[in-house]
Coordinates of N, CA and C in Angstrom, one line a residue:
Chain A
X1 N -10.7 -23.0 14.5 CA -10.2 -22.2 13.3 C -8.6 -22.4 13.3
X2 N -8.1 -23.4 12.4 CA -6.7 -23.5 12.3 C -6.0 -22.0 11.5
X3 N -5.0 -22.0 11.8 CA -4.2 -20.7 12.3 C -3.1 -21.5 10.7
X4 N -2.4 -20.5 10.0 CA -1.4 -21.0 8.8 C 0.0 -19.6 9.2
X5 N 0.6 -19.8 9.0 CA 1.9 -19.5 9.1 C 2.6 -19.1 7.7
X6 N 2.1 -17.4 7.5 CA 2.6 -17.7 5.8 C 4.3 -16.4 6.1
X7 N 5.4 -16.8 5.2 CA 6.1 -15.2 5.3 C 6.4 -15.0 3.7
X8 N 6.3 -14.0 3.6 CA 7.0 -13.3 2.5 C 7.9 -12.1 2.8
X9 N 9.1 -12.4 1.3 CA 10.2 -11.2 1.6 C 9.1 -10.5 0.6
X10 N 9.3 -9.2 1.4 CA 9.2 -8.3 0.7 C 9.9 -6.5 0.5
X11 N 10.4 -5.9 -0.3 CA 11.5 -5.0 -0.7 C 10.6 -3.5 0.5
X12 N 11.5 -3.5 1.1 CA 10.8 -2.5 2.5 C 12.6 -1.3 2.5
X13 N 12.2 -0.2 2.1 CA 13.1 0.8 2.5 C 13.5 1.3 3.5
X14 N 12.2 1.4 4.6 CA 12.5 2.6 5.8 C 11.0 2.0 6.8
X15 N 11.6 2.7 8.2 CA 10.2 1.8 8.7 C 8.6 2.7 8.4
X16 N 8.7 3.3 7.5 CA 7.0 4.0 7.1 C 6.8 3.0 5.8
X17 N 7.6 2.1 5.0 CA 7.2 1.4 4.2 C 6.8 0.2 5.1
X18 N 7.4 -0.6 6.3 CA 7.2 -1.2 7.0 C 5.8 -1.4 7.6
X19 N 5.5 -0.4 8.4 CA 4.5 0.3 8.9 C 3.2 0.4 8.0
X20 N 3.5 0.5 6.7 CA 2.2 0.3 5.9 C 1.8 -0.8 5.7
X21 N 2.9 -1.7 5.6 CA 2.2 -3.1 5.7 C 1.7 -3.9 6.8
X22 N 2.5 -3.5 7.7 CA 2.2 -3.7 9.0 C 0.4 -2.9 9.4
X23 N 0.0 -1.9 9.0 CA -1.6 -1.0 9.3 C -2.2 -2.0 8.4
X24 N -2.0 -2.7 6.9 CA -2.9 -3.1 6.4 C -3.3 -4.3 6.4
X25 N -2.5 -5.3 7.1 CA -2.6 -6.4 7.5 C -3.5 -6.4 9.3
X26 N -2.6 -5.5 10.0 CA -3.6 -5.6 11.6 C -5.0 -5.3 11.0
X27 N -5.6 -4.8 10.0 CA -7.2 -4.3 9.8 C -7.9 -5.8 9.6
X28 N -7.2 -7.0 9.4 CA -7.9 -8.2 8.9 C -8.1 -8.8 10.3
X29 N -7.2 -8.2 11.3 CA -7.8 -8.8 12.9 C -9.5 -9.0 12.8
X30 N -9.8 -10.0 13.7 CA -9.0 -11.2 14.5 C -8.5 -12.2 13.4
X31 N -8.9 -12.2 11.6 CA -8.8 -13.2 10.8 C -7.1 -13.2 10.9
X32 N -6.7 -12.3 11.2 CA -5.2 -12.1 11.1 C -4.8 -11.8 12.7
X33 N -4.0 -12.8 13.1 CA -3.6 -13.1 14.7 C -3.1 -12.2 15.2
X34 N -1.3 -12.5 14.2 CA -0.2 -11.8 14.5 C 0.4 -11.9 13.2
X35 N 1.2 -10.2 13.4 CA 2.2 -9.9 12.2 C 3.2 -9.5 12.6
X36 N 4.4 -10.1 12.2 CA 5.6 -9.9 12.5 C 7.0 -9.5 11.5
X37 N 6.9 -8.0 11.7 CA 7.7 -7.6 10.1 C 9.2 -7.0 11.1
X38 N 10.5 -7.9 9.7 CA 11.7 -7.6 9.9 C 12.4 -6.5 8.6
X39 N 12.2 -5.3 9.0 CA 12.8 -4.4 7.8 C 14.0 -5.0 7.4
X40 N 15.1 -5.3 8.6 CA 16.6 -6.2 8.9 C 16.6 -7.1 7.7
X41 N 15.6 -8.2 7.6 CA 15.5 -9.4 6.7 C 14.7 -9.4 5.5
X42 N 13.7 -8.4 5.6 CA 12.9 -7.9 4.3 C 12.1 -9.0 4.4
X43 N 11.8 -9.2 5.9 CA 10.9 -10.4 5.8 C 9.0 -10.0 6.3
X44 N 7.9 -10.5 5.9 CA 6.7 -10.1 6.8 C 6.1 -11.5 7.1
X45 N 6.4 -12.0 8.2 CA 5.7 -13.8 8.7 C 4.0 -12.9 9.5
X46 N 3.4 -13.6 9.0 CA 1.9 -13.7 8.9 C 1.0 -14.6 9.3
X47 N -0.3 -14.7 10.8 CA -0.5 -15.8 11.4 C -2.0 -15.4 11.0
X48 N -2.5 -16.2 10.2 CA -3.8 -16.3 9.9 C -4.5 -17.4 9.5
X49 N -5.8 -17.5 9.7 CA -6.8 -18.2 9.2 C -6.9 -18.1 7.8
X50 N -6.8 -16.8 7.3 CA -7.2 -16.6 6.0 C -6.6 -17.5 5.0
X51 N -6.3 -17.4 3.5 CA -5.8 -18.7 2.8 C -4.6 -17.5 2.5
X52 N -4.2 -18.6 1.7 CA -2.8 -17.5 1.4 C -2.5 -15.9 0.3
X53 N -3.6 -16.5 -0.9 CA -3.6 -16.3 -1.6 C -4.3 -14.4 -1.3
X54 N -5.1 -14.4 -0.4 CA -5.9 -13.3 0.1 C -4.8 -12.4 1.2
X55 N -3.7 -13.2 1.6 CA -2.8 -11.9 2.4 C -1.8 -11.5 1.3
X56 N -1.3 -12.2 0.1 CA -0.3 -12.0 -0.7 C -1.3 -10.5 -1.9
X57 N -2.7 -11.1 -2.0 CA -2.9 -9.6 -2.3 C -3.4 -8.6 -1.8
X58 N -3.3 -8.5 -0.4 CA -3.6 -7.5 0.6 C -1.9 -6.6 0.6
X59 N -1.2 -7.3 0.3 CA 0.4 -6.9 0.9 C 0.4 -6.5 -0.5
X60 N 0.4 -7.2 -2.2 CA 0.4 -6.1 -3.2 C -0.2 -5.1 -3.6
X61 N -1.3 -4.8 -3.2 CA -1.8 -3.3 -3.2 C -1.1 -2.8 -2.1
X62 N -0.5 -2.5 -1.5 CA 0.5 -1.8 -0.4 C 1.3 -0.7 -1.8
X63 N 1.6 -1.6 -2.9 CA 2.5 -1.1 -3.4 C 3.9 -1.9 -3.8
X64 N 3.9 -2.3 -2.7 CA 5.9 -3.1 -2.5 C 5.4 -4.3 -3.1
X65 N 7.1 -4.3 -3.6 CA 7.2 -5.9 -4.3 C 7.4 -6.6 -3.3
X66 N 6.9 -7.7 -3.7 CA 6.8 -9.3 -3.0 C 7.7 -10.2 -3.7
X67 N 9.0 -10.3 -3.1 CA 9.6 -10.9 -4.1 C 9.4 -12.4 -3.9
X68 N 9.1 -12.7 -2.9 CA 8.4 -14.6 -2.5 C 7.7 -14.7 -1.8
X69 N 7.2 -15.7 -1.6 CA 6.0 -16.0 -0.4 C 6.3 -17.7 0.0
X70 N 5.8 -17.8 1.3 CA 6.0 -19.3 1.7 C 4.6 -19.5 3.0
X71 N 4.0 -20.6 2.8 CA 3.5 -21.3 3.9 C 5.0 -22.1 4.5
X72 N 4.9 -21.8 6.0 CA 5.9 -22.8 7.0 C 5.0 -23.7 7.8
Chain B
X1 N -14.1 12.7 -22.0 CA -13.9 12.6 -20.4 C -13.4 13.6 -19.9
X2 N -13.6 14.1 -18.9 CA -13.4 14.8 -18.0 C -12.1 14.9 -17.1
X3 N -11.1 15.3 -17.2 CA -10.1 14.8 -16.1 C -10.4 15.8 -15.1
X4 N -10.1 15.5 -13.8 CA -10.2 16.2 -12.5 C -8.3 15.9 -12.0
X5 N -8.5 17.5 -11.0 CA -6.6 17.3 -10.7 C -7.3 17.4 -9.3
X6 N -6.6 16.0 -8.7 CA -6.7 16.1 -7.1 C -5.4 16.0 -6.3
X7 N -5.0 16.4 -5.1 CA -4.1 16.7 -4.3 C -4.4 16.1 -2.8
X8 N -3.3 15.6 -2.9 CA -3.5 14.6 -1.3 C -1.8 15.0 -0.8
X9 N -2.4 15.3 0.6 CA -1.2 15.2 1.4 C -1.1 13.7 2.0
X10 N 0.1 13.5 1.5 CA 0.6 11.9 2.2 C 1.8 12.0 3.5
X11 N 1.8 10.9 4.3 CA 2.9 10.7 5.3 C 3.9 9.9 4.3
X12 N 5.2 9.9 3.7 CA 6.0 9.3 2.7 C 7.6 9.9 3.3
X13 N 7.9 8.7 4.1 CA 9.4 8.8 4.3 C 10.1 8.2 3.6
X14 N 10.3 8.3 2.7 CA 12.0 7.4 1.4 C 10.7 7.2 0.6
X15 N 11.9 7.5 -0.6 CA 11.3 7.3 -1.7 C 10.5 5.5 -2.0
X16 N 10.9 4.8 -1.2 CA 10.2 3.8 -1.4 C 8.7 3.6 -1.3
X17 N 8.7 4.6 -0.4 CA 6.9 5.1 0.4 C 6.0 5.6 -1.2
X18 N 7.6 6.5 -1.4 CA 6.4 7.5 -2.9 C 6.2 6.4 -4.0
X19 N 7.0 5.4 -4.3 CA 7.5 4.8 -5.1 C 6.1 3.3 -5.2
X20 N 5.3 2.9 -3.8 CA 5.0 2.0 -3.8 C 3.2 2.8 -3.8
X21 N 3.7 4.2 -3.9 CA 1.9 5.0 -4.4 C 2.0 5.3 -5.6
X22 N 2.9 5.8 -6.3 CA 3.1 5.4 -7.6 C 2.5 4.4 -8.3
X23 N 2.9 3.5 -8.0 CA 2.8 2.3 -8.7 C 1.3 1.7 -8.7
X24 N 0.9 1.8 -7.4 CA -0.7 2.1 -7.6 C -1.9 2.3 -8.3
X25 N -1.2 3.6 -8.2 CA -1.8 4.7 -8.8 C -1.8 4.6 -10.9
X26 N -0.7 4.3 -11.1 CA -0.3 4.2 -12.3 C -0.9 3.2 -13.1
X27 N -1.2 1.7 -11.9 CA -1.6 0.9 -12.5 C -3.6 1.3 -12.8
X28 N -4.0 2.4 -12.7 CA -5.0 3.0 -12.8 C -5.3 3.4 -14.3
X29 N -4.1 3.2 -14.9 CA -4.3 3.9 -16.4 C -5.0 3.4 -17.2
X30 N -6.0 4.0 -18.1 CA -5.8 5.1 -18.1 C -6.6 6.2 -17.5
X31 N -7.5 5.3 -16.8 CA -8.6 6.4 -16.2 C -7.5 7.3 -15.0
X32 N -5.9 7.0 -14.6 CA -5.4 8.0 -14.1 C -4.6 8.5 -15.3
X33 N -4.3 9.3 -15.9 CA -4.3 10.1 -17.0 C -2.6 10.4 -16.3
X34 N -2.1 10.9 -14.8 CA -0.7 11.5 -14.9 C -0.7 11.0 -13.2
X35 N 0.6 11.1 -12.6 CA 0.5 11.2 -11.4 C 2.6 11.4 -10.5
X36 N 2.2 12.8 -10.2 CA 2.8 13.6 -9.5 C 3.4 13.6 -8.3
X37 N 4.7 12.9 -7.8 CA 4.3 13.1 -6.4 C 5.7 13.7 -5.8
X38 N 5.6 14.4 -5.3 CA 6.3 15.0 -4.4 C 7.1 14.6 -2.7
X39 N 7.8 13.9 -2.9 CA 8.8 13.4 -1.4 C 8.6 14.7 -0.3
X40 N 9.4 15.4 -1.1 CA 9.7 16.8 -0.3 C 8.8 17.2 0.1
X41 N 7.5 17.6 -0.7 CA 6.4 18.3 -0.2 C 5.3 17.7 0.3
X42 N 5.9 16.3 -0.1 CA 4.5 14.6 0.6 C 3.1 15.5 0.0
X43 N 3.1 15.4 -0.9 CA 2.2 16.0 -1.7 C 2.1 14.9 -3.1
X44 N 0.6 14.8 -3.3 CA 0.4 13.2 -4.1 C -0.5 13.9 -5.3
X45 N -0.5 14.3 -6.6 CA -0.9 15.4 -7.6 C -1.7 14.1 -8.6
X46 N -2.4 13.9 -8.7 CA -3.3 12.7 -9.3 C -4.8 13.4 -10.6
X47 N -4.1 12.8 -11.8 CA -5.0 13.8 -13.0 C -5.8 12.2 -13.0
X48 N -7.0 12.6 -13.1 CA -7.7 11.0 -13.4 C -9.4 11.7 -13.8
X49 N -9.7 10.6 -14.3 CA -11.4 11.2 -14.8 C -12.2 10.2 -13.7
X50 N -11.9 9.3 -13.0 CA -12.1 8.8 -11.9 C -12.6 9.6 -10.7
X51 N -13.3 8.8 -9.8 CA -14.2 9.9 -8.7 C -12.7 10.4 -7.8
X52 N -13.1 11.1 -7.0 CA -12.1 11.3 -5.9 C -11.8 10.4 -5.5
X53 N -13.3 10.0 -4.5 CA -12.9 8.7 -3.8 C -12.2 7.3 -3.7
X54 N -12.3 7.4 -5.2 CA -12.1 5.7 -5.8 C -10.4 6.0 -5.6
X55 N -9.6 6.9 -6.0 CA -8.3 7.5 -6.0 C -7.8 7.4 -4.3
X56 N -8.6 8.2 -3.3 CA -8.4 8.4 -2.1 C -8.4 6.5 -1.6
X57 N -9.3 6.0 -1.6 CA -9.6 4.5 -1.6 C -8.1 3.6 -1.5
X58 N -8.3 3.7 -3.0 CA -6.5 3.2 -3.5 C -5.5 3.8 -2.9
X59 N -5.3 5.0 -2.2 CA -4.0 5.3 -1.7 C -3.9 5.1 -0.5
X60 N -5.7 4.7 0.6 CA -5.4 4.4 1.4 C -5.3 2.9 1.9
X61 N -5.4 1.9 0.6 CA -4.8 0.4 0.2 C -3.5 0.4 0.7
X62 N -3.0 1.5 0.6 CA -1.2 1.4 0.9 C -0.9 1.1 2.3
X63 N -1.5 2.0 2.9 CA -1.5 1.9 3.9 C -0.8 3.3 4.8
X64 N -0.8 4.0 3.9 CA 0.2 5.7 4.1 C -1.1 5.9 4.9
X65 N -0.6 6.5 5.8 CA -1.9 8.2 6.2 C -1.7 9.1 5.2
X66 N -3.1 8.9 5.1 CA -3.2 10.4 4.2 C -3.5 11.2 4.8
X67 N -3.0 12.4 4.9 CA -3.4 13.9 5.5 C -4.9 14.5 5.6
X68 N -4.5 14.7 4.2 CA -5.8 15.4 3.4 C -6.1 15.7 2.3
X69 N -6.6 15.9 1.6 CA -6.8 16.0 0.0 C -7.4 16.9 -0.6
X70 N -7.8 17.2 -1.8 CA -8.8 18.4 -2.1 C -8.9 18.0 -3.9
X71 N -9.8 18.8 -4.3 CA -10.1 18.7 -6.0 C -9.6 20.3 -5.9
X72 N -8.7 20.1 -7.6 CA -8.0 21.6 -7.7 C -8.3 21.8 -9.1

């Protein structure tokens, strides 16, 4: 199962907006490896199987804008 | 239709928290009819003809803890 490396900035205020994205992404474990959110950079990098298109709308129903997204 | 007024206690530190259940929620219209939310009192006031659940569902997409809730 190849593993994709996606991040998106996304507009994060305080760490309980953090933290929500951070609960709704760990629920896709094991399809979702590891998540690694920087409030500092407004960044959320994302290690999953899944395709892209399925974590970018897991993170907009959160609520928060996504201002980009990238496969690395 | 019917509107029902339901009340959820949310965990919402910075308005960003209230701001990203909002938006949610709103994109519900019009079967959510109004939606209320209180920072200070983390209190989430939701007019909708919508089940409870379907409402509770969507707020817990965000990824907030929800406290608790009730039909008022």
């Amino acid at each position: 199962m190849s593993t994709n490396h996606y991040q998106f900035n996304v507009v994060m205020s305080c760490q309980g907006c953090s933290n929500a994205i951070n609960k709704v992404l760990t629920k896709l474990q094991p399809e979702v490896s590891k998540v690694d959110i920087s409030l500092e950079k407004q960044t959320v990098d994302v290690y999953s199987s899944l395709p892209y298109e399925t974590i970018l709308e897991k993170i907009k129903k959160t609520g928060k804008e996504v201002k980009s997204g990238n496969t690395l």
